[in-house]
């Protein structure tokens, strides 16, 4: 007589569910880690862009012995979007050597000071420098957050504040939610 086994080979439903749960937990942990790294990379890119803008303004000041006339941003944060975009666009035109009638001399002998095609992002419709999250950088003179800084040949009391509100596009006052990127060190009150 021949004995046959009735036991089937394969995985049970419970074993499959356990494996799927383990894979889901690992994928979730990996996803959180990747998102954190991407946020840090965008913040680093924003810091580099802010330093490039500040350096370009310093080069402009060195050549022209005056700060670029870029328009007013009034008040304190959070600022008006229209003012931010206008000032940012005017600065982009000046630093990239595109003459603004009545603001800068038509005959350029120096510059350009900034090359947006080398890593700087510009909004295609507004013409302003935008941070990695698509919002315009806030460029304010005189700066509210700098102590008096002597610039060669320039009579000014404060330097320019340049900031990005970060991925949430919200001015953060507390350090716990602070994802803003600036060219100055923020202090909490």
PDB file of C-alpha atoms in Angstrom:
ATOM      1  CA  UNK A   1       0.000   0.000   0.000  1.00  0.00           C
ATOM      2  CA  UNK A   2       1.226   3.444  -0.945  1.00  0.00           C
ATOM      3  CA  UNK A   3       0.979   6.238   1.644  1.00  0.00           C
ATOM      4  CA  UNK A   4       0.340   9.725   0.352  1.00  0.00           C
ATOM      5  CA  UNK A   5       0.864  12.899   2.302  1.00  0.00           C
ATOM      6  CA  UNK A   6      -1.941  15.417   2.418  1.00  0.00           C
ATOM      7  CA  UNK A   7       0.339  18.256   3.608  1.00  0.00           C
ATOM      8  CA  UNK A   8       0.681  21.007   0.988  1.00  0.00           C
ATOM      9  CA  UNK A   9       3.806  23.101   0.663  1.00  0.00           C
ATOM     10  CA  UNK A  10       3.626  26.912   0.708  1.00  0.00           C
ATOM     11  CA  UNK A  11       3.044  29.831   3.039  1.00  0.00           C
ATOM     12  CA  UNK A  12       0.050  30.308   5.227  1.00  0.00           C
ATOM     13  CA  UNK A  13      -1.974  33.510   5.150  1.00  0.00           C
ATOM     14  CA  UNK A  14      -0.601  34.517   8.535  1.00  0.00           C
ATOM     15  CA  UNK A  15       3.009  34.139   7.378  1.00  0.00           C
ATOM     16  CA  UNK A  16       2.326  36.271   4.298  1.00  0.00           C
ATOM     17  CA  UNK A  17       0.691  39.002   6.402  1.00  0.00           C
ATOM     18  CA  UNK A  18       3.673  39.071   8.771  1.00  0.00           C
ATOM     19  CA  UNK A  19       6.110  39.472   5.859  1.00  0.00           C
ATOM     20  CA  UNK A  20       4.008  42.256   4.300  1.00  0.00           C
ATOM     21  CA  UNK A  21       3.839  44.059   7.660  1.00  0.00           C
ATOM     22  CA  UNK A  22       7.637  43.875   8.072  1.00  0.00           C
ATOM     23  CA  UNK A  23       8.168  45.236   4.548  1.00  0.00           C
ATOM     24  CA  UNK A  24       5.704  48.078   5.204  1.00  0.00           C
ATOM     25  CA  UNK A  25       7.491  49.048   8.441  1.00  0.00           C
ATOM     26  CA  UNK A  26      10.892  49.064   6.724  1.00  0.00           C
ATOM     27  CA  UNK A  27       9.575  51.095   3.789  1.00  0.00           C
ATOM     28  CA  UNK A  28       8.021  53.630   6.165  1.00  0.00           C
ATOM     29  CA  UNK A  29      11.256  54.045   8.103  1.00  0.00           C
ATOM     30  CA  UNK A  30      13.232  54.454   4.891  1.00  0.00           C
ATOM     31  CA  UNK A  31      10.730  56.992   3.536  1.00  0.00           C
ATOM     32  CA  UNK A  32      10.973  59.148   6.643  1.00  0.00           C
ATOM     33  CA  UNK A  33      14.772  59.090   6.433  1.00  0.00           C
ATOM     34  CA  UNK A  34      14.761  60.049   2.755  1.00  0.00           C
ATOM     35  CA  UNK A  35      12.342  62.952   3.343  1.00  0.00           C
ATOM     36  CA  UNK A  36      14.597  64.295   6.105  1.00  0.00           C
ATOM     37  CA  UNK A  37      17.636  64.159   3.834  1.00  0.00           C
ATOM     38  CA  UNK A  38      15.741  65.892   1.005  1.00  0.00           C
ATOM     39  CA  UNK A  39      14.640  68.711   3.329  1.00  0.00           C
ATOM     40  CA  UNK A  40      18.223  69.235   4.526  1.00  0.00           C
ATOM     41  CA  UNK A  41      19.418  69.292   0.898  1.00  0.00           C
ATOM     42  CA  UNK A  42      16.821  71.928  -0.030  1.00  0.00           C
ATOM     43  CA  UNK A  43      17.755  74.030   2.992  1.00  0.00           C
ATOM     44  CA  UNK A  44      21.452  73.788   2.044  1.00  0.00           C
ATOM     45  CA  UNK A  45      20.612  74.847  -1.514  1.00  0.00           C
ATOM     46  CA  UNK A  46      18.633  77.788  -0.160  1.00  0.00           C
ATOM     47  CA  UNK A  47      21.575  78.807   2.068  1.00  0.00           C
ATOM     48  CA  UNK A  48      23.930  78.663  -0.933  1.00  0.00           C
ATOM     49  CA  UNK A  49      21.543  80.796  -3.022  1.00  0.00           C
ATOM     50  CA  UNK A  50      21.240  83.380  -0.240  1.00  0.00           C
ATOM     51  CA  UNK A  51      25.038  83.571   0.052  1.00  0.00           C
ATOM     52  CA  UNK A  52      25.295  83.979  -3.732  1.00  0.00           C
ATOM     53  CA  UNK A  53      22.775  86.836  -3.713  1.00  0.00           C
ATOM     54  CA  UNK A  54      24.559  88.528  -0.804  1.00  0.00           C
ATOM     55  CA  UNK A  55      27.938  88.118  -2.490  1.00  0.00           C
ATOM     56  CA  UNK A  56      26.576  89.579  -5.736  1.00  0.00           C
ATOM     57  CA  UNK A  57      25.198  92.594  -3.849  1.00  0.00           C
ATOM     58  CA  UNK A  58      28.588  93.086  -2.150  1.00  0.00           C
ATOM     59  CA  UNK A  59      30.325  92.987  -5.545  1.00  0.00           C
ATOM     60  CA  UNK A  60      27.830  95.526  -6.885  1.00  0.00           C
ATOM     61  CA  UNK A  61      28.513  97.791  -3.892  1.00  0.00           C
ATOM     62  CA  UNK A  62      32.260  97.453  -4.414  1.00  0.00           C
ATOM     63  CA  UNK A  63      31.955  98.548  -8.062  1.00  0.00           C
ATOM     64  CA  UNK A  64      29.286 101.240  -7.770  1.00  0.00           C
ATOM     65  CA  UNK A  65      29.902 102.479  -4.190  1.00  0.00           C
ATOM     66  CA  UNK A  66      26.166 102.395  -3.544  1.00  0.00           C
ATOM     67  CA  UNK A  67      23.514  99.852  -2.796  1.00  0.00           C
ATOM     68  CA  UNK A  68      21.238  98.833  -5.664  1.00  0.00           C
ATOM     69  CA  UNK A  69      17.901 100.641  -5.632  1.00  0.00           C
ATOM     70  CA  UNK A  70      15.459  97.764  -5.542  1.00  0.00           C
ATOM     71  CA  UNK A  71      12.282  99.193  -3.987  1.00  0.00           C
ATOM     72  CA  UNK A  72      10.754  99.120  -0.539  1.00  0.00           C
ATOM     73  CA  UNK A  73       9.584  96.236   1.575  1.00  0.00           C
ATOM     74  CA  UNK A  74       7.763  97.848   4.456  1.00  0.00           C
ATOM     75  CA  UNK A  75       6.957  96.710   7.962  1.00  0.00           C
ATOM     76  CA  UNK A  76       8.022  93.539   9.693  1.00  0.00           C
ATOM     77  CA  UNK A  77       7.485  89.858   8.866  1.00  0.00           C
ATOM     78  CA  UNK A  78       5.378  88.420   7.380  1.00  0.00           C
ATOM     79  CA  UNK A  79       5.802  90.710   4.374  1.00  0.00           C
ATOM     80  CA  UNK A  80       3.481  91.504   1.478  1.00  0.00           C
ATOM     81  CA  UNK A  81       3.997  89.055  -1.427  1.00  0.00           C
ATOM     82  CA  UNK A  82       3.678  91.734  -4.135  1.00  0.00           C
ATOM     83  CA  UNK A  83       6.387  93.873  -2.525  1.00  0.00           C
ATOM     84  CA  UNK A  84       8.620  90.822  -2.102  1.00  0.00           C
ATOM     85  CA  UNK A  85       8.275  89.749  -5.748  1.00  0.00           C
ATOM     86  CA  UNK A  86       8.816  93.296  -7.090  1.00  0.00           C
ATOM     87  CA  UNK A  87      11.956  93.931  -5.038  1.00  0.00           C
ATOM     88  CA  UNK A  88      13.337  90.502  -5.869  1.00  0.00           C
ATOM     89  CA  UNK A  89      12.678  90.976  -9.605  1.00  0.00           C
ATOM     90  CA  UNK A  90      14.324  94.433  -9.605  1.00  0.00           C
ATOM     91  CA  UNK A  91      17.401  93.023  -7.899  1.00  0.00           C
ATOM     92  CA  UNK A  92      17.542  90.157 -10.398  1.00  0.00           C
ATOM     93  CA  UNK A  93      17.507  92.633 -13.287  1.00  0.00           C
ATOM     94  CA  UNK A  94      20.304  94.693 -11.731  1.00  0.00           C
ATOM     95  CA  UNK A  95      22.557  91.807 -10.729  1.00  0.00           C
ATOM     96  CA  UNK A  96      22.184  90.082 -14.086  1.00  0.00           C
ATOM     97  CA  UNK A  97      23.198  93.279 -15.905  1.00  0.00           C
ATOM     98  CA  UNK A  98      19.853  94.132 -17.407  1.00  0.00           C
ATOM     99  CA  UNK A  99      19.493  97.904 -17.194  1.00  0.00           C
ATOM    100  CA  UNK A 100      16.534  99.423 -15.402  1.00  0.00           C
ATOM    101  CA  UNK A 101      15.916 102.913 -16.721  1.00  0.00           C
ATOM    102  CA  UNK A 102      16.246 105.437 -13.913  1.00  0.00           C
ATOM    103  CA  UNK A 103      17.618 102.895 -11.452  1.00  0.00           C
ATOM    104  CA  UNK A 104      21.035 101.931 -12.799  1.00  0.00           C
ATOM    105  CA  UNK A 105      23.289 103.433 -15.452  1.00  0.00           C
ATOM    106  CA  UNK A 106      22.520 102.243 -18.979  1.00  0.00           C
ATOM    107  CA  UNK A 107      26.201 101.880 -19.859  1.00  0.00           C
ATOM    108  CA  UNK A 108      27.569  98.934 -17.926  1.00  0.00           C
ATOM    109  CA  UNK A 109      31.293  98.695 -17.400  1.00  0.00           C
ATOM    110  CA  UNK A 110      31.257  95.929 -14.803  1.00  0.00           C
ATOM    111  CA  UNK A 111      29.139  92.909 -13.966  1.00  0.00           C
ATOM    112  CA  UNK A 112      27.049  90.854 -14.312  1.00  0.00           C
ATOM    113  CA  UNK A 113      27.152  89.891 -10.669  1.00  0.00           C
ATOM    114  CA  UNK A 114      24.946  86.840 -10.622  1.00  0.00           C
ATOM    115  CA  UNK A 115      24.427  84.043 -13.123  1.00  0.00           C
ATOM    116  CA  UNK A 116      21.058  82.355 -12.508  1.00  0.00           C
ATOM    117  CA  UNK A 117      21.807  79.529 -14.916  1.00  0.00           C
ATOM    118  CA  UNK A 118      24.501  78.320 -12.495  1.00  0.00           C
ATOM    119  CA  UNK A 119      22.234  76.912  -9.815  1.00  0.00           C
ATOM    120  CA  UNK A 120      20.003  79.887  -9.011  1.00  0.00           C
ATOM    121  CA  UNK A 121      16.309  79.299  -9.636  1.00  0.00           C
ATOM    122  CA  UNK A 122      14.127  82.018 -11.149  1.00  0.00           C
ATOM    123  CA  UNK A 123      10.376  81.966 -11.361  1.00  0.00           C
ATOM    124  CA  UNK A 124       9.586  81.797 -15.112  1.00  0.00           C
ATOM    125  CA  UNK A 125       6.552  84.065 -14.895  1.00  0.00           C
ATOM    126  CA  UNK A 126       7.562  86.557 -12.197  1.00  0.00           C
ATOM    127  CA  UNK A 127      11.273  86.853 -12.994  1.00  0.00           C
ATOM    128  CA  UNK A 128      12.253  86.738  -9.319  1.00  0.00           C
ATOM    129  CA  UNK A 129      14.746  84.486  -7.555  1.00  0.00           C
ATOM    130  CA  UNK A 130      12.863  81.645  -5.926  1.00  0.00           C
ATOM    131  CA  UNK A 131      13.860  79.283  -3.166  1.00  0.00           C
ATOM    132  CA  UNK A 132      13.807  75.481  -3.630  1.00  0.00           C
ATOM    133  CA  UNK A 133      10.126  75.469  -2.625  1.00  0.00           C
ATOM    134  CA  UNK A 134       9.113  77.957  -5.348  1.00  0.00           C
ATOM    135  CA  UNK A 135       8.652  81.057  -3.164  1.00  0.00           C
ATOM    136  CA  UNK A 136      10.545  84.326  -3.731  1.00  0.00           C
ATOM    137  CA  UNK A 137      13.485  85.180  -1.505  1.00  0.00           C
ATOM    138  CA  UNK A 138      12.727  88.138   0.754  1.00  0.00           C
ATOM    139  CA  UNK A 139      15.334  90.869   0.285  1.00  0.00           C
ATOM    140  CA  UNK A 140      15.030  93.831   2.637  1.00  0.00           C
ATOM    141  CA  UNK A 141      17.131  96.977   3.004  1.00  0.00           C
ATOM    142  CA  UNK A 142      17.779  98.335   5.483  1.00  0.00           C
ATOM    143  CA  UNK A 143      17.945  95.060   7.302  1.00  0.00           C
ATOM    144  CA  UNK A 144      16.170  94.706  10.608  1.00  0.00           C
ATOM    145  CA  UNK A 145      18.456  91.957  11.849  1.00  0.00           C
ATOM    146  CA  UNK A 146      21.994  93.196  11.330  1.00  0.00           C
ATOM    147  CA  UNK A 147      24.127  95.419  13.464  1.00  0.00           C
ATOM    148  CA  UNK A 148      25.788  98.367  11.775  1.00  0.00           C
ATOM    149  CA  UNK A 149      28.229  97.116   9.174  1.00  0.00           C
ATOM    150  CA  UNK A 150      30.668  99.379   7.425  1.00  0.00           C
ATOM    151  CA  UNK A 151      30.755  98.886   3.668  1.00  0.00           C
ATOM    152  CA  UNK A 152      33.501 100.611   1.691  1.00  0.00           C
ATOM    153  CA  UNK A 153      32.321 103.989   0.421  1.00  0.00           C
ATOM    154  CA  UNK A 154      28.682 103.381   1.360  1.00  0.00           C
ATOM    155  CA  UNK A 155      26.819 105.418   3.948  1.00  0.00           C
ATOM    156  CA  UNK A 156      24.437 102.886   5.460  1.00  0.00           C
ATOM    157  CA  UNK A 157      23.563 101.686   8.928  1.00  0.00           C
ATOM    158  CA  UNK A 158      22.358  98.132   8.295  1.00  0.00           C
ATOM    159  CA  UNK A 159      23.053  95.462   5.737  1.00  0.00           C
ATOM    160  CA  UNK A 160      20.442  93.721   3.597  1.00  0.00           C
ATOM    161  CA  UNK A 161      18.366  90.915   5.128  1.00  0.00           C
ATOM    162  CA  UNK A 162      17.802  87.976   2.790  1.00  0.00           C
ATOM    163  CA  UNK A 163      15.523  85.167   3.868  1.00  0.00           C
ATOM    164  CA  UNK A 164      13.343  82.296   2.773  1.00  0.00           C
ATOM    165  CA  UNK A 165      10.348  81.220   4.829  1.00  0.00           C
ATOM    166  CA  UNK A 166      11.176  77.586   4.060  1.00  0.00           C
ATOM    167  CA  UNK A 167       8.907  74.803   2.820  1.00  0.00           C
ATOM    168  CA  UNK A 168       5.868  75.989   4.792  1.00  0.00           C
ATOM    169  CA  UNK A 169       6.204  79.600   3.492  1.00  0.00           C
ATOM    170  CA  UNK A 170       5.417  80.862   6.992  1.00  0.00           C
ATOM    171  CA  UNK A 171       7.478  83.203   9.139  1.00  0.00           C
ATOM    172  CA  UNK A 172       8.470  81.073  12.122  1.00  0.00           C
ATOM    173  CA  UNK A 173       9.127  82.845  15.401  1.00  0.00           C
ATOM    174  CA  UNK A 174       9.867  79.890  17.660  1.00  0.00           C
ATOM    175  CA  UNK A 175      12.911  77.719  17.246  1.00  0.00           C
ATOM    176  CA  UNK A 176      10.753  74.568  17.491  1.00  0.00           C
ATOM    177  CA  UNK A 177       9.135  75.271  14.107  1.00  0.00           C
ATOM    178  CA  UNK A 178      11.966  77.250  12.587  1.00  0.00           C
ATOM    179  CA  UNK A 179      12.672  76.120   9.029  1.00  0.00           C
ATOM    180  CA  UNK A 180      13.402  79.645   7.744  1.00  0.00           C
ATOM    181  CA  UNK A 181      16.736  80.168   5.981  1.00  0.00           C
ATOM    182  CA  UNK A 182      18.428  83.558   6.400  1.00  0.00           C
ATOM    183  CA  UNK A 183      21.709  85.394   5.947  1.00  0.00           C
ATOM    184  CA  UNK A 184      21.575  86.331   9.627  1.00  0.00           C
ATOM    185  CA  UNK A 185      21.069  84.424  12.850  1.00  0.00           C
ATOM    186  CA  UNK A 186      17.507  84.703  14.075  1.00  0.00           C
ATOM    187  CA  UNK A 187      16.896  85.427  17.731  1.00  0.00           C
ATOM    188  CA  UNK A 188      13.728  84.438  19.521  1.00  0.00           C
ATOM    189  CA  UNK A 189      12.069  86.794  21.964  1.00  0.00           C
TER     190      UNK A 189
END
